Amino acid sequence: MRWLLLIIFYTLVEVYAYQAIKTITKNYWIQIGGVVMSLLVLGYVIYVFANYDRSVGPTKYTLRASALLLLTLVPKLVLVLFMFGEDIIRICVLGYRYISTTFFENGATQYLPDRRKFISQLALGIAAIPFTGLLYGVFKGKYNFKVIRHVLYFEDLPKAFDKFQITQISDIHSGSFDDPKKIEYAIDLINEQQTDLLLFTGDIVNTMAKEMDDWIDVFKRIKMPKFGKYSVLGNHDYGEYVTWPSEEEKEANFQAIKDIHTKIDFNLLLNDSTFIEKEGERIAIVGVENWGHNFKKAGDLSKASQNIRKEDFKVLLSHDPSHWEYEVKNHEDHYHLTLSGHTHGFQFGIEIPGFIRWSPVQYVYKQWAGMYNEYGRYLNVNRGFGFHAFPGRVGIWPEITVIELRKGVKPA
């Protein structure tokens, strides 16, 4: 049924796209070529996903198929909006002519107006914008790494940690990588920040521990900051999106994923906490397993915090930002700063500082990218280091976050 609905939807889109091409050119071979190309793409996508192996999970073939589908479908949806809008106007004109002839006998001709070439040309021109954006996102945007900086003020920050800097990365998704040089460049970018502490907030793979095999040495190149490297798990790290031959194999994969963190010199916090000490003062680093409103709830904040006090300054690592919304931000123990990821900013959106900030993911997650502040408690949602499902990024670029802690009140 799902495939049938997809084919019906795709056919309707193709009908409108064909109408636009037919209006612009009368060349038979161009018209037929467009239809044949669309059928080939649809056939390839159906073939790839119909043969999807749930014991393997996402592969480079599924990534490629999703890219082809979006590259052909999204621009045509723009065409549909224009052509359907024109159809509404054409039908209204036909109705007016019918009423005029039937009731007023003014001799208006009753026929459906032809499509206007200008509208089809305009539609194709505008459709080229998302097509170009998606094309850039697939070949360049997914590795367009950005360093985003924040300065946060806390009155109760221990004085020794004034100007203390934290680097955050999230959502590596190593199984999707296809360009070693770009990843090496990103690692160099992390090292250039020379911050005091490095924190990773989950999803090191898509599903399988072996996805990281070729990248261990690359990520070991991340320099050890003075105060260490800490990490937590994300929803993809539990191996729950594939079918396993046995529970033992699933558990072995899960253990192997946890072992990856040790191999790349990260201290994995599994519902646990530790203290960072400086000049006789300290802050708590708290790490919970994945806790998502719509995903796995393995995180246990009480267990993770059992060795810290309410008055301690706390930095919480929790992969899914919905945890902050539903449990953390109103917690009586006051978690000063929470670091999350998970959303990837949907890998698609528009962000122009001071003007517009939009992504489809905002209709699912209240906090979806960047820094948030409620009740003096902060949440940073990292846009992700890697990519998943769609092998590209459009307008939402891969992120390395640098956060500087300051003691005091933010200047006016």
mmCIF file of C-alpha atoms in Angstrom:
data_model
loop_
_atom_site.group_PDB
_atom_site.id
_atom_site.type_symbol
_atom_site.label_atom_id
_atom_site.label_comp_id
_atom_site.label_asym_id
_atom_site.label_seq_id
_atom_site.Cartn_x
_atom_site.Cartn_y
_atom_site.Cartn_z
ATOM 1 C CA MET A 1 0.000 0.000 0.000
ATOM 2 C CA ARG A 2 2.851 2.398 0.806
ATOM 3 C CA TRP A 3 4.450 1.780 -2.568
ATOM 4 C CA LEU A 4 1.079 2.211 -4.293
ATOM 5 C CA LEU A 5 0.492 5.571 -2.604
ATOM 6 C CA LEU A 6 4.033 6.660 -3.492
ATOM 7 C CA ILE A 7 3.521 5.722 -7.147
ATOM 8 C CA ILE A 8 0.162 7.547 -7.323
ATOM 9 C CA PHE A 9 1.643 10.654 -5.707
ATOM 10 C CA TYR A 10 4.717 10.549 -7.938
ATOM 11 C CA THR A 11 2.520 10.098 -11.035
ATOM 12 C CA LEU A 12 0.417 13.162 -10.190
ATOM 13 C CA VAL A 13 3.559 15.225 -9.706
ATOM 14 C CA GLU A 14 4.936 13.959 -13.016
ATOM 15 C CA VAL A 15 1.727 14.876 -14.845
ATOM 16 C CA TYR A 16 2.035 18.494 -13.721
ATOM 17 C CA ALA A 17 5.765 18.589 -14.443
ATOM 18 C CA TYR A 18 5.115 17.239 -17.921
ATOM 19 C CA GLN A 19 2.500 19.959 -18.486
ATOM 20 C CA ALA A 20 5.095 22.623 -17.676
ATOM 21 C CA ILE A 21 7.670 21.147 -20.076
ATOM 22 C CA LYS A 22 5.046 20.694 -22.780
ATOM 23 C CA THR A 23 3.997 24.345 -22.484
ATOM 24 C CA ILE A 24 7.572 25.597 -22.838
ATOM 25 C CA THR A 25 8.773 23.346 -25.669
ATOM 26 C CA LYS A 26 7.083 21.415 -28.423
ATOM 27 C CA ASN A 27 10.169 19.257 -28.936
ATOM 28 C CA TYR A 28 8.900 15.707 -28.644
ATOM 29 C CA TRP A 29 12.251 14.221 -27.604
ATOM 30 C CA ILE A 30 12.709 16.680 -24.737
ATOM 31 C CA GLN A 31 9.206 15.887 -23.481
ATOM 32 C CA ILE A 32 9.705 12.136 -23.670
ATOM 33 C CA GLY A 33 13.245 12.383 -22.289
ATOM 34 C CA GLY A 34 11.960 14.075 -19.147
ATOM 35 C CA VAL A 35 9.366 11.345 -18.605
ATOM 36 C CA VAL A 36 11.877 8.536 -19.200
ATOM 37 C CA MET A 37 14.377 10.088 -16.797
ATOM 38 C CA SER A 38 11.733 10.355 -14.084
ATOM 39 C CA LEU A 39 10.669 6.734 -14.580
ATOM 40 C CA LEU A 40 14.281 5.564 -14.340
ATOM 41 C CA VAL A 41 14.792 7.450 -11.075
ATOM 42 C CA LEU A 42 11.541 6.106 -9.632
ATOM 43 C CA GLY A 43 12.437 2.579 -10.709
ATOM 44 C CA TYR A 44 15.869 2.834 -9.094
ATOM 45 C CA VAL A 45 14.442 4.215 -5.833
ATOM 46 C CA ILE A 46 11.799 1.494 -5.662
ATOM 47 C CA TYR A 47 14.399 -1.191 -6.420
ATOM 48 C CA VAL A 48 16.786 0.022 -3.704
ATOM 49 C CA PHE A 49 14.195 0.355 -0.961
ATOM 50 C CA ALA A 50 12.252 -2.752 -1.946
ATOM 51 C CA ASN A 51 15.500 -4.680 -1.415
ATOM 52 C CA TYR A 52 16.349 -2.893 1.836
ATOM 53 C CA ASP A 53 17.976 -5.360 4.200
ATOM 54 C CA ARG A 54 16.802 -4.727 7.757
ATOM 55 C CA SER A 55 19.666 -6.813 9.081
ATOM 56 C CA VAL A 56 22.150 -4.354 7.561
ATOM 57 C CA GLY A 57 20.416 -1.006 7.895
ATOM 58 C CA PRO A 58 21.106 2.134 5.857
ATOM 59 C CA THR A 59 23.815 1.885 3.217
ATOM 60 C CA LYS A 60 25.419 4.196 0.672
ATOM 61 C CA TYR A 61 22.884 2.861 -1.839
ATOM 62 C CA THR A 62 19.933 4.015 0.262
ATOM 63 C CA LEU A 63 21.624 7.391 0.761
ATOM 64 C CA ARG A 64 22.113 7.732 -2.987
ATOM 65 C CA ALA A 65 18.507 6.721 -3.674
ATOM 66 C CA SER A 66 17.135 9.277 -1.217
ATOM 67 C CA ALA A 67 19.306 11.975 -2.808
ATOM 68 C CA LEU A 68 18.047 11.147 -6.306
ATOM 69 C CA LEU A 69 14.456 11.093 -5.115
ATOM 70 C CA LEU A 70 14.683 14.500 -3.477
ATOM 71 C CA LEU A 71 16.638 16.028 -6.373
ATOM 72 C CA THR A 72 13.882 15.057 -8.792
ATOM 73 C CA LEU A 73 10.856 15.408 -6.537
ATOM 74 C CA VAL A 74 11.352 18.684 -4.640
ATOM 75 C CA PRO A 75 11.759 20.922 -7.729
ATOM 76 C CA LYS A 76 8.713 19.273 -9.288
ATOM 77 C CA LEU A 77 6.664 20.025 -6.170
ATOM 78 C CA VAL A 78 7.434 23.700 -6.847
ATOM 79 C CA LEU A 79 6.127 23.191 -10.380
ATOM 80 C CA VAL A 80 2.974 21.601 -8.985
ATOM 81 C CA LEU A 81 2.270 24.662 -6.817
ATOM 82 C CA PHE A 82 2.497 26.975 -9.815
ATOM 83 C CA MET A 83 0.639 24.733 -12.255
ATOM 84 C CA PHE A 84 -2.109 23.901 -9.769
ATOM 85 C CA GLY A 85 -2.490 27.592 -8.952
ATOM 86 C CA GLU A 86 -2.801 28.337 -12.640
ATOM 87 C CA ASP A 87 -5.398 25.571 -12.976
ATOM 88 C CA ILE A 88 -7.512 27.205 -10.270
ATOM 89 C CA ILE A 89 -7.424 30.485 -12.207
ATOM 90 C CA ARG A 90 -8.229 28.701 -15.484
ATOM 91 C CA ILE A 91 -11.223 26.964 -13.915
ATOM 92 C CA CYS A 92 -12.441 30.271 -12.450
ATOM 93 C CA VAL A 93 -12.218 31.875 -15.903
ATOM 94 C CA LEU A 94 -14.128 28.954 -17.399
ATOM 95 C CA GLY A 95 -16.797 29.323 -14.718
ATOM 96 C CA TYR A 96 -17.110 33.046 -15.357
ATOM 97 C CA ARG A 97 -17.508 32.432 -19.081
ATOM 98 C CA TYR A 98 -20.114 29.751 -18.457
ATOM 99 C CA ILE A 99 -22.167 32.008 -16.172
ATOM 100 C CA SER A 100 -21.853 34.928 -18.590
ATOM 101 C CA THR A 101 -23.083 32.839 -21.513
ATOM 102 C CA THR A 102 -25.816 31.006 -19.633
ATOM 103 C CA PHE A 103 -27.368 33.829 -17.635
ATOM 104 C CA PHE A 104 -26.377 37.050 -19.354
ATOM 105 C CA GLU A 105 -26.021 35.915 -22.993
ATOM 106 C CA ASN A 106 -23.142 38.244 -23.682
ATOM 107 C CA GLY A 107 -21.556 35.805 -26.062
ATOM 108 C CA ALA A 108 -18.564 34.772 -23.923
ATOM 109 C CA THR A 109 -16.811 31.722 -25.357
ATOM 110 C CA GLN A 110 -16.952 28.648 -23.143
ATOM 111 C CA TYR A 111 -13.546 26.960 -23.143
ATOM 112 C CA LEU A 112 -10.749 26.300 -20.682
ATOM 113 C CA PRO A 113 -7.959 28.829 -21.293
ATOM 114 C CA ASP A 114 -4.629 27.441 -22.472
ATOM 115 C CA ARG A 115 -1.681 27.359 -20.124
ATOM 116 C CA ARG A 116 0.511 30.406 -20.356
ATOM 117 C CA LYS A 117 4.123 29.868 -21.315
ATOM 118 C CA PHE A 118 5.249 32.621 -18.963
ATOM 119 C CA ILE A 119 3.860 30.796 -15.911
ATOM 120 C CA SER A 120 5.642 27.569 -16.843
ATOM 121 C CA GLN A 121 8.899 29.445 -17.433
ATOM 122 C CA LEU A 122 8.573 31.202 -14.076
ATOM 123 C CA ALA A 123 7.793 27.909 -12.341
ATOM 124 C CA LEU A 124 10.827 26.193 -13.857
ATOM 125 C CA GLY A 125 13.044 29.129 -12.933
ATOM 126 C CA ILE A 126 11.960 29.046 -9.292
ATOM 127 C CA ALA A 127 12.134 25.220 -9.201
ATOM 128 C CA ALA A 128 15.786 25.526 -10.204
ATOM 129 C CA ILE A 129 16.517 27.165 -6.832
ATOM 130 C CA PRO A 130 15.791 24.119 -4.601
ATOM 131 C CA PHE A 131 17.349 21.844 -7.234
ATOM 132 C CA THR A 132 20.585 23.840 -7.162
ATOM 133 C CA GLY A 133 20.466 23.998 -3.358
ATOM 134 C CA LEU A 134 20.005 20.236 -3.035
ATOM 135 C CA LEU A 135 22.759 19.588 -5.563
ATOM 136 C CA TYR A 136 25.137 21.835 -3.590
ATOM 137 C CA GLY A 137 24.046 20.174 -0.339
ATOM 138 C CA VAL A 138 24.899 16.704 -1.664
ATOM 139 C CA PHE A 139 28.315 17.543 -3.107
ATOM 140 C CA LYS A 140 29.517 20.387 -0.863
ATOM 141 C CA GLY A 141 27.103 21.348 1.908
ATOM 142 C CA LYS A 142 27.361 18.157 3.943
ATOM 143 C CA TYR A 143 31.020 18.974 4.651
ATOM 144 C CA ASN A 144 30.634 22.739 4.968
ATOM 145 C CA PHE A 145 31.764 22.722 8.608
ATOM 146 C CA LYS A 146 31.090 25.831 10.679
ATOM 147 C CA VAL A 147 32.481 26.832 14.072
ATOM 148 C CA ILE A 148 29.702 28.468 16.076
ATOM 149 C CA ARG A 149 30.635 30.369 19.236
ATOM 150 C CA HIS A 150 28.594 31.269 22.306
ATOM 151 C CA VAL A 151 29.483 33.172 25.466
ATOM 152 C CA LEU A 152 27.293 32.318 28.473
ATOM 153 C CA TYR A 153 27.165 34.157 31.801
ATOM 154 C CA PHE A 154 26.420 32.529 35.172
ATOM 155 C CA GLU A 155 26.512 34.277 38.517
ATOM 156 C CA ASP A 156 27.197 31.014 40.342
ATOM 157 C CA LEU A 157 29.964 29.785 38.053
ATOM 158 C CA PRO A 158 33.055 28.969 40.171
ATOM 159 C CA LYS A 159 35.554 31.803 39.703
ATOM 160 C CA ALA A 160 38.309 29.467 38.520
ATOM 161 C CA PHE A 161 36.174 28.551 35.488
ATOM 162 C CA ASP A 162 35.688 32.102 34.257
ATOM 163 C CA LYS A 163 36.550 32.065 30.509
ATOM 164 C CA PHE A 164 36.593 28.245 30.517
ATOM 165 C CA GLN A 165 35.971 26.974 26.971
ATOM 166 C CA ILE A 166 34.050 23.863 25.909
ATOM 167 C CA THR A 167 33.977 22.370 22.414
ATOM 168 C CA GLN A 168 30.922 20.286 21.545
ATOM 169 C CA ILE A 169 30.424 17.917 18.620
ATOM 170 C CA SER A 170 27.464 15.647 18.040
ATOM 171 C CA ASP A 171 25.961 13.083 15.649
ATOM 172 C CA ILE A 172 29.056 11.794 13.869
ATOM 173 C CA HIS A 173 27.135 9.088 11.941
ATOM 174 C CA SER A 174 30.369 7.605 10.593
ATOM 175 C CA GLY A 175 28.519 5.096 8.394
ATOM 176 C CA SER A 176 27.517 7.930 6.066
ATOM 177 C CA PHE A 177 30.990 9.386 5.406
ATOM 178 C CA ASP A 178 32.388 9.223 1.872
ATOM 179 C CA ASP A 179 35.279 11.720 1.849
ATOM 180 C CA PRO A 180 38.231 11.088 4.211
ATOM 181 C CA LYS A 181 39.915 14.398 3.393
ATOM 182 C CA LYS A 182 36.853 16.384 4.449
ATOM 183 C CA ILE A 183 36.652 14.524 7.753
ATOM 184 C CA GLU A 184 40.354 15.102 8.370
ATOM 185 C CA TYR A 185 39.781 18.797 7.699
ATOM 186 C CA ALA A 186 36.984 18.830 10.303
ATOM 187 C CA ILE A 187 39.243 17.133 12.852
ATOM 188 C CA ASP A 188 41.879 19.803 12.224
ATOM 189 C CA LEU A 189 39.178 22.438 12.751
ATOM 190 C CA ILE A 190 38.314 20.905 16.135
ATOM 191 C CA ASN A 191 41.963 20.914 17.154
ATOM 192 C CA GLU A 192 42.396 24.540 16.120
ATOM 193 C CA GLN A 193 39.895 25.638 18.794
ATOM 194 C CA GLN A 194 42.350 24.692 21.587
ATOM 195 C CA THR A 195 39.578 24.638 24.176
ATOM 196 C CA ASP A 196 39.703 23.259 27.710
ATOM 197 C CA LEU A 197 37.200 20.429 27.361
ATOM 198 C CA LEU A 198 35.715 18.390 24.485
ATOM 199 C CA LEU A 199 32.220 16.899 24.757
ATOM 200 C CA PHE A 200 30.462 14.570 22.292
ATOM 201 C CA THR A 201 26.700 14.129 22.529
ATOM 202 C CA GLY A 202 25.946 10.844 20.821
ATOM 203 C CA ASP A 203 25.220 8.937 17.580
ATOM 204 C CA ILE A 204 28.734 7.859 16.685
ATOM 205 C CA VAL A 205 27.382 5.433 14.041
ATOM 206 C CA ASN A 206 24.186 4.877 12.081
ATOM 207 C CA THR A 207 23.703 1.368 13.454
ATOM 208 C CA MET A 208 26.728 -0.922 13.246
ATOM 209 C CA ALA A 209 29.930 -0.622 15.273
ATOM 210 C CA LYS A 210 31.958 -1.667 12.203
ATOM 211 C CA GLU A 211 30.968 1.591 10.482
ATOM 212 C CA MET A 212 33.632 3.278 12.604
ATOM 213 C CA ASP A 213 36.442 0.836 11.756
ATOM 214 C CA ASP A 214 37.946 3.007 9.012
ATOM 215 C CA TRP A 215 37.671 6.187 11.074
ATOM 216 C CA ILE A 216 39.215 5.229 14.419
ATOM 217 C CA ASP A 217 42.661 6.569 13.533
ATOM 218 C CA VAL A 218 41.158 9.756 12.108
ATOM 219 C CA PHE A 219 39.222 10.561 15.273
ATOM 220 C CA LYS A 220 42.148 9.599 17.499
ATOM 221 C CA ARG A 221 43.843 12.638 15.970
ATOM 222 C CA ILE A 222 41.597 14.883 18.071
ATOM 223 C CA LYS A 223 43.985 16.339 20.615
ATOM 224 C CA MET A 224 43.325 15.675 24.271
ATOM 225 C CA PRO A 225 42.265 18.955 25.933
ATOM 226 C CA LYS A 226 43.644 19.766 29.355
ATOM 227 C CA PHE A 227 40.416 18.688 31.087
ATOM 228 C CA GLY A 228 39.626 15.667 28.919
ATOM 229 C CA LYS A 229 37.089 14.305 26.445
ATOM 230 C CA TYR A 230 33.669 12.992 27.528
ATOM 231 C CA SER A 231 30.772 11.496 25.603
ATOM 232 C CA VAL A 232 27.305 9.963 25.792
ATOM 233 C CA LEU A 233 25.218 7.664 23.591
ATOM 234 C CA GLY A 234 22.544 8.650 21.085
ATOM 235 C CA ASN A 235 19.479 6.787 19.867
ATOM 236 C CA HIS A 236 21.324 5.260 16.882
ATOM 237 C CA ASP A 237 23.993 3.753 19.135
ATOM 238 C CA TYR A 238 21.641 1.092 20.516
ATOM 239 C CA GLY A 239 21.251 -0.794 17.217
ATOM 240 C CA GLU A 240 17.469 -0.729 17.391
ATOM 241 C CA TYR A 241 16.749 0.218 13.780
ATOM 242 C CA VAL A 242 17.739 -3.127 12.250
ATOM 243 C CA THR A 243 16.675 -6.747 12.682
ATOM 244 C CA TRP A 244 19.213 -8.875 14.559
ATOM 245 C CA PRO A 245 19.620 -12.659 14.218
ATOM 246 C CA SER A 246 19.793 -12.875 17.994
ATOM 247 C CA GLU A 247 19.759 -10.729 21.100
ATOM 248 C CA GLU A 248 23.356 -11.782 21.742
ATOM 249 C CA GLU A 249 24.542 -10.261 18.442
ATOM 250 C CA LYS A 250 22.679 -7.050 19.161
ATOM 251 C CA GLU A 251 24.282 -6.826 22.591
ATOM 252 C CA ALA A 252 27.729 -7.558 21.116
ATOM 253 C CA ASN A 253 27.280 -4.703 18.638
ATOM 254 C CA PHE A 254 26.176 -2.403 21.444
ATOM 255 C CA GLN A 255 29.239 -3.276 23.501
ATOM 256 C CA ALA A 256 31.453 -2.698 20.468
ATOM 257 C CA ILE A 257 29.911 0.740 20.000
ATOM 258 C CA LYS A 258 30.634 1.611 23.612
ATOM 259 C CA ASP A 259 34.203 0.386 23.131
ATOM 260 C CA ILE A 260 34.667 2.817 20.224
ATOM 261 C CA HIS A 261 34.617 5.731 22.665
ATOM 262 C CA THR A 262 37.583 4.273 24.544
ATOM 263 C CA LYS A 263 39.448 3.658 21.273
ATOM 264 C CA ILE A 264 39.211 7.344 20.338
ATOM 265 C CA ASP A 265 40.072 8.462 23.885
ATOM 266 C CA PHE A 266 36.630 9.561 25.058
ATOM 267 C CA ASN A 267 35.323 8.844 28.540
ATOM 268 C CA LEU A 268 31.816 7.481 27.960
ATOM 269 C CA LEU A 269 29.329 8.513 30.644
ATOM 270 C CA LEU A 270 26.498 6.007 31.041
ATOM 271 C CA ASN A 271 24.080 7.632 33.477
ATOM 272 C CA ASP A 272 27.092 8.804 35.415
ATOM 273 C CA SER A 273 28.929 11.986 36.361
ATOM 274 C CA THR A 274 32.418 13.262 37.037
ATOM 275 C CA PHE A 275 34.005 16.464 38.285
ATOM 276 C CA ILE A 276 36.388 18.808 36.487
ATOM 277 C CA GLU A 277 38.670 20.502 39.014
ATOM 278 C CA LYS A 278 40.584 23.736 38.585
ATOM 279 C CA GLU A 279 42.384 25.800 41.214
ATOM 280 C CA GLY A 280 40.541 24.067 44.048
ATOM 281 C CA GLU A 281 37.079 24.558 42.509
ATOM 282 C CA ARG A 282 35.027 22.211 40.392
ATOM 283 C CA ILE A 283 32.117 21.774 38.005
ATOM 284 C CA ALA A 284 30.141 18.586 37.372
ATOM 285 C CA ILE A 285 29.921 16.867 33.981
ATOM 286 C CA VAL A 286 26.781 14.737 33.913
ATOM 287 C CA GLY A 287 26.095 12.245 31.123
ATOM 288 C CA VAL A 288 22.835 10.381 30.584
ATOM 289 C CA GLU A 289 22.029 7.639 28.127
ATOM 290 C CA ASN A 290 19.530 8.492 25.399
ATOM 291 C CA TRP A 291 16.262 9.952 26.643
ATOM 292 C CA GLY A 292 13.844 11.020 23.913
ATOM 293 C CA HIS A 293 10.187 11.962 24.132
ATOM 294 C CA ASN A 294 9.569 9.879 21.009
ATOM 295 C CA PHE A 295 12.639 7.651 21.210
ATOM 296 C CA LYS A 296 14.401 5.299 23.613
ATOM 297 C CA LYS A 297 14.265 6.361 27.260
ATOM 298 C CA ALA A 298 17.405 4.773 28.709
ATOM 299 C CA GLY A 299 18.536 7.976 30.384
ATOM 300 C CA ASP A 300 18.294 8.168 34.155
ATOM 301 C CA LEU A 301 18.995 11.680 35.393
ATOM 302 C CA SER A 302 18.646 10.750 39.062
ATOM 303 C CA LYS A 303 21.153 7.930 38.762
ATOM 304 C CA ALA A 304 23.559 10.080 36.766
ATOM 305 C CA SER A 305 23.402 12.821 39.401
ATOM 306 C CA GLN A 306 23.544 10.752 42.559
ATOM 307 C CA ASN A 307 27.081 11.883 43.402
ATOM 308 C CA ILE A 308 26.576 15.610 42.862
ATOM 309 C CA ARG A 309 24.917 18.288 44.975
ATOM 310 C CA LYS A 310 22.158 20.701 44.075
ATOM 311 C CA GLU A 311 24.512 23.664 44.453
ATOM 312 C CA ASP A 312 27.186 22.216 42.134
ATOM 313 C CA PHE A 313 27.582 23.887 38.757
ATOM 314 C CA LYS A 314 26.448 21.288 36.191
ATOM 315 C CA VAL A 315 26.993 20.651 32.513
ATOM 316 C CA LEU A 316 24.636 17.918 31.288
ATOM 317 C CA LEU A 317 25.178 15.803 28.176
ATOM 318 C CA SER A 318 21.865 14.455 26.843
ATOM 319 C CA HIS A 319 21.559 13.509 23.178
ATOM 320 C CA ASP A 320 17.892 14.344 22.563
ATOM 321 C CA PRO A 321 16.808 17.973 23.250
ATOM 322 C CA SER A 322 13.287 16.849 24.157
ATOM 323 C CA HIS A 323 14.823 15.611 27.417
ATOM 324 C CA TRP A 324 15.535 19.239 28.352
ATOM 325 C CA GLU A 325 12.005 20.278 27.454
ATOM 326 C CA TYR A 326 10.229 17.515 29.374
ATOM 327 C CA GLU A 327 12.491 16.855 32.356
ATOM 328 C CA VAL A 328 15.600 18.975 32.683
ATOM 329 C CA LYS A 329 14.683 22.653 32.377
ATOM 330 C CA ASN A 330 12.254 22.552 35.314
ATOM 331 C CA HIS A 331 14.302 20.182 37.451
ATOM 332 C CA GLU A 332 14.754 21.324 41.028
ATOM 333 C CA ASP A 333 18.488 20.545 40.964
ATOM 334 C CA HIS A 334 19.145 23.290 38.391
ATOM 335 C CA TYR A 335 21.203 21.975 35.477
ATOM 336 C CA HIS A 336 22.967 25.095 34.269
ATOM 337 C CA LEU A 337 23.926 24.025 30.755
ATOM 338 C CA THR A 338 22.626 21.081 28.721
ATOM 339 C CA LEU A 339 24.292 19.972 25.492
ATOM 340 C CA SER A 340 22.271 18.005 22.919
ATOM 341 C CA GLY A 341 22.161 17.129 19.228
ATOM 342 C CA HIS A 342 19.922 14.576 17.493
ATOM 343 C CA THR A 343 17.839 16.847 15.240
ATOM 344 C CA HIS A 344 20.609 17.733 12.715
ATOM 345 C CA GLY A 345 18.455 20.818 12.122
ATOM 346 C CA PHE A 346 16.762 18.398 9.668
ATOM 347 C CA GLN A 347 19.814 19.064 7.432
ATOM 348 C CA PHE A 348 17.547 21.419 5.515
ATOM 349 C CA GLY A 349 16.378 24.935 6.287
ATOM 350 C CA ILE A 350 17.100 28.632 6.109
ATOM 351 C CA GLU A 351 19.176 30.475 8.690
ATOM 352 C CA ILE A 352 19.958 34.144 8.145
ATOM 353 C CA PRO A 353 20.899 35.698 11.520
ATOM 354 C CA GLY A 354 18.578 38.557 12.415
ATOM 355 C CA PHE A 355 16.163 37.831 9.570
ATOM 356 C CA ILE A 356 14.873 34.276 9.322
ATOM 357 C CA ARG A 357 15.420 30.928 10.992
ATOM 358 C CA TRP A 358 13.305 28.057 9.691
ATOM 359 C CA SER A 359 13.436 24.308 9.240
ATOM 360 C CA PRO A 360 10.695 21.659 8.951
ATOM 361 C CA VAL A 361 12.069 20.049 12.120
ATOM 362 C CA GLN A 362 10.773 22.973 14.200
ATOM 363 C CA TYR A 363 7.274 21.507 13.871
ATOM 364 C CA VAL A 364 8.492 18.391 15.701
ATOM 365 C CA TYR A 365 11.057 19.776 18.158
ATOM 366 C CA LYS A 366 10.574 22.998 20.090
ATOM 367 C CA GLN A 367 14.344 23.287 20.475
ATOM 368 C CA TRP A 368 15.971 22.171 17.222
ATOM 369 C CA ALA A 369 19.232 24.107 16.623
ATOM 370 C CA GLY A 370 21.361 26.611 18.490
ATOM 371 C CA MET A 371 21.223 28.081 21.984
ATOM 372 C CA TYR A 372 18.075 28.323 24.128
ATOM 373 C CA ASN A 373 17.561 29.897 27.542
ATOM 374 C CA GLU A 374 14.706 29.499 30.007
ATOM 375 C CA TYR A 375 14.794 30.261 33.725
ATOM 376 C CA GLY A 376 18.510 30.960 33.459
ATOM 377 C CA ARG A 377 19.131 27.408 32.253
ATOM 378 C CA TYR A 378 20.716 26.952 28.858
ATOM 379 C CA LEU A 379 20.382 24.314 26.166
ATOM 380 C CA ASN A 380 22.579 24.076 23.084
ATOM 381 C CA VAL A 381 21.322 21.888 20.243
ATOM 382 C CA ASN A 382 24.285 21.112 18.019
ATOM 383 C CA ARG A 383 23.376 20.787 14.319
ATOM 384 C CA GLY A 384 25.503 17.664 14.013
ATOM 385 C CA PHE A 385 28.905 16.737 12.649
ATOM 386 C CA GLY A 386 27.741 14.149 10.094
ATOM 387 C CA PHE A 387 24.566 13.382 8.190
ATOM 388 C CA HIS A 388 21.998 10.612 7.990
ATOM 389 C CA ALA A 389 19.174 9.459 5.668
ATOM 390 C CA PHE A 390 19.784 12.275 3.155
ATOM 391 C CA PRO A 391 23.450 12.575 2.070
ATOM 392 C CA GLY A 392 23.524 16.342 2.111
ATOM 393 C CA ARG A 393 22.836 19.580 3.950
ATOM 394 C CA VAL A 394 21.015 22.632 2.631
ATOM 395 C CA GLY A 395 21.186 25.807 4.729
ATOM 396 C CA ILE A 396 21.858 23.863 7.950
ATOM 397 C CA TRP A 397 25.592 23.252 8.017
ATOM 398 C CA PRO A 398 27.615 20.726 10.078
ATOM 399 C CA GLU A 399 28.621 22.328 13.354
ATOM 400 C CA ILE A 400 31.470 22.498 15.814
ATOM 401 C CA THR A 401 30.303 24.464 18.844
ATOM 402 C CA VAL A 402 32.608 26.450 21.113
ATOM 403 C CA ILE A 403 31.061 27.689 24.372
ATOM 404 C CA GLU A 404 32.862 30.069 26.703
ATOM 405 C CA LEU A 405 31.682 30.203 30.311
ATOM 406 C CA ARG A 406 31.807 33.551 32.062
ATOM 407 C CA LYS A 407 31.208 34.400 35.699
ATOM 408 C CA GLY A 408 28.811 37.266 36.273
ATOM 409 C CA VAL A 409 25.857 38.918 34.569
ATOM 410 C CA LYS A 410 25.673 39.336 30.805
ATOM 411 C CA PRO A 411 26.430 42.955 29.842
ATOM 412 C CA ALA A 412 23.407 44.937 28.686
#
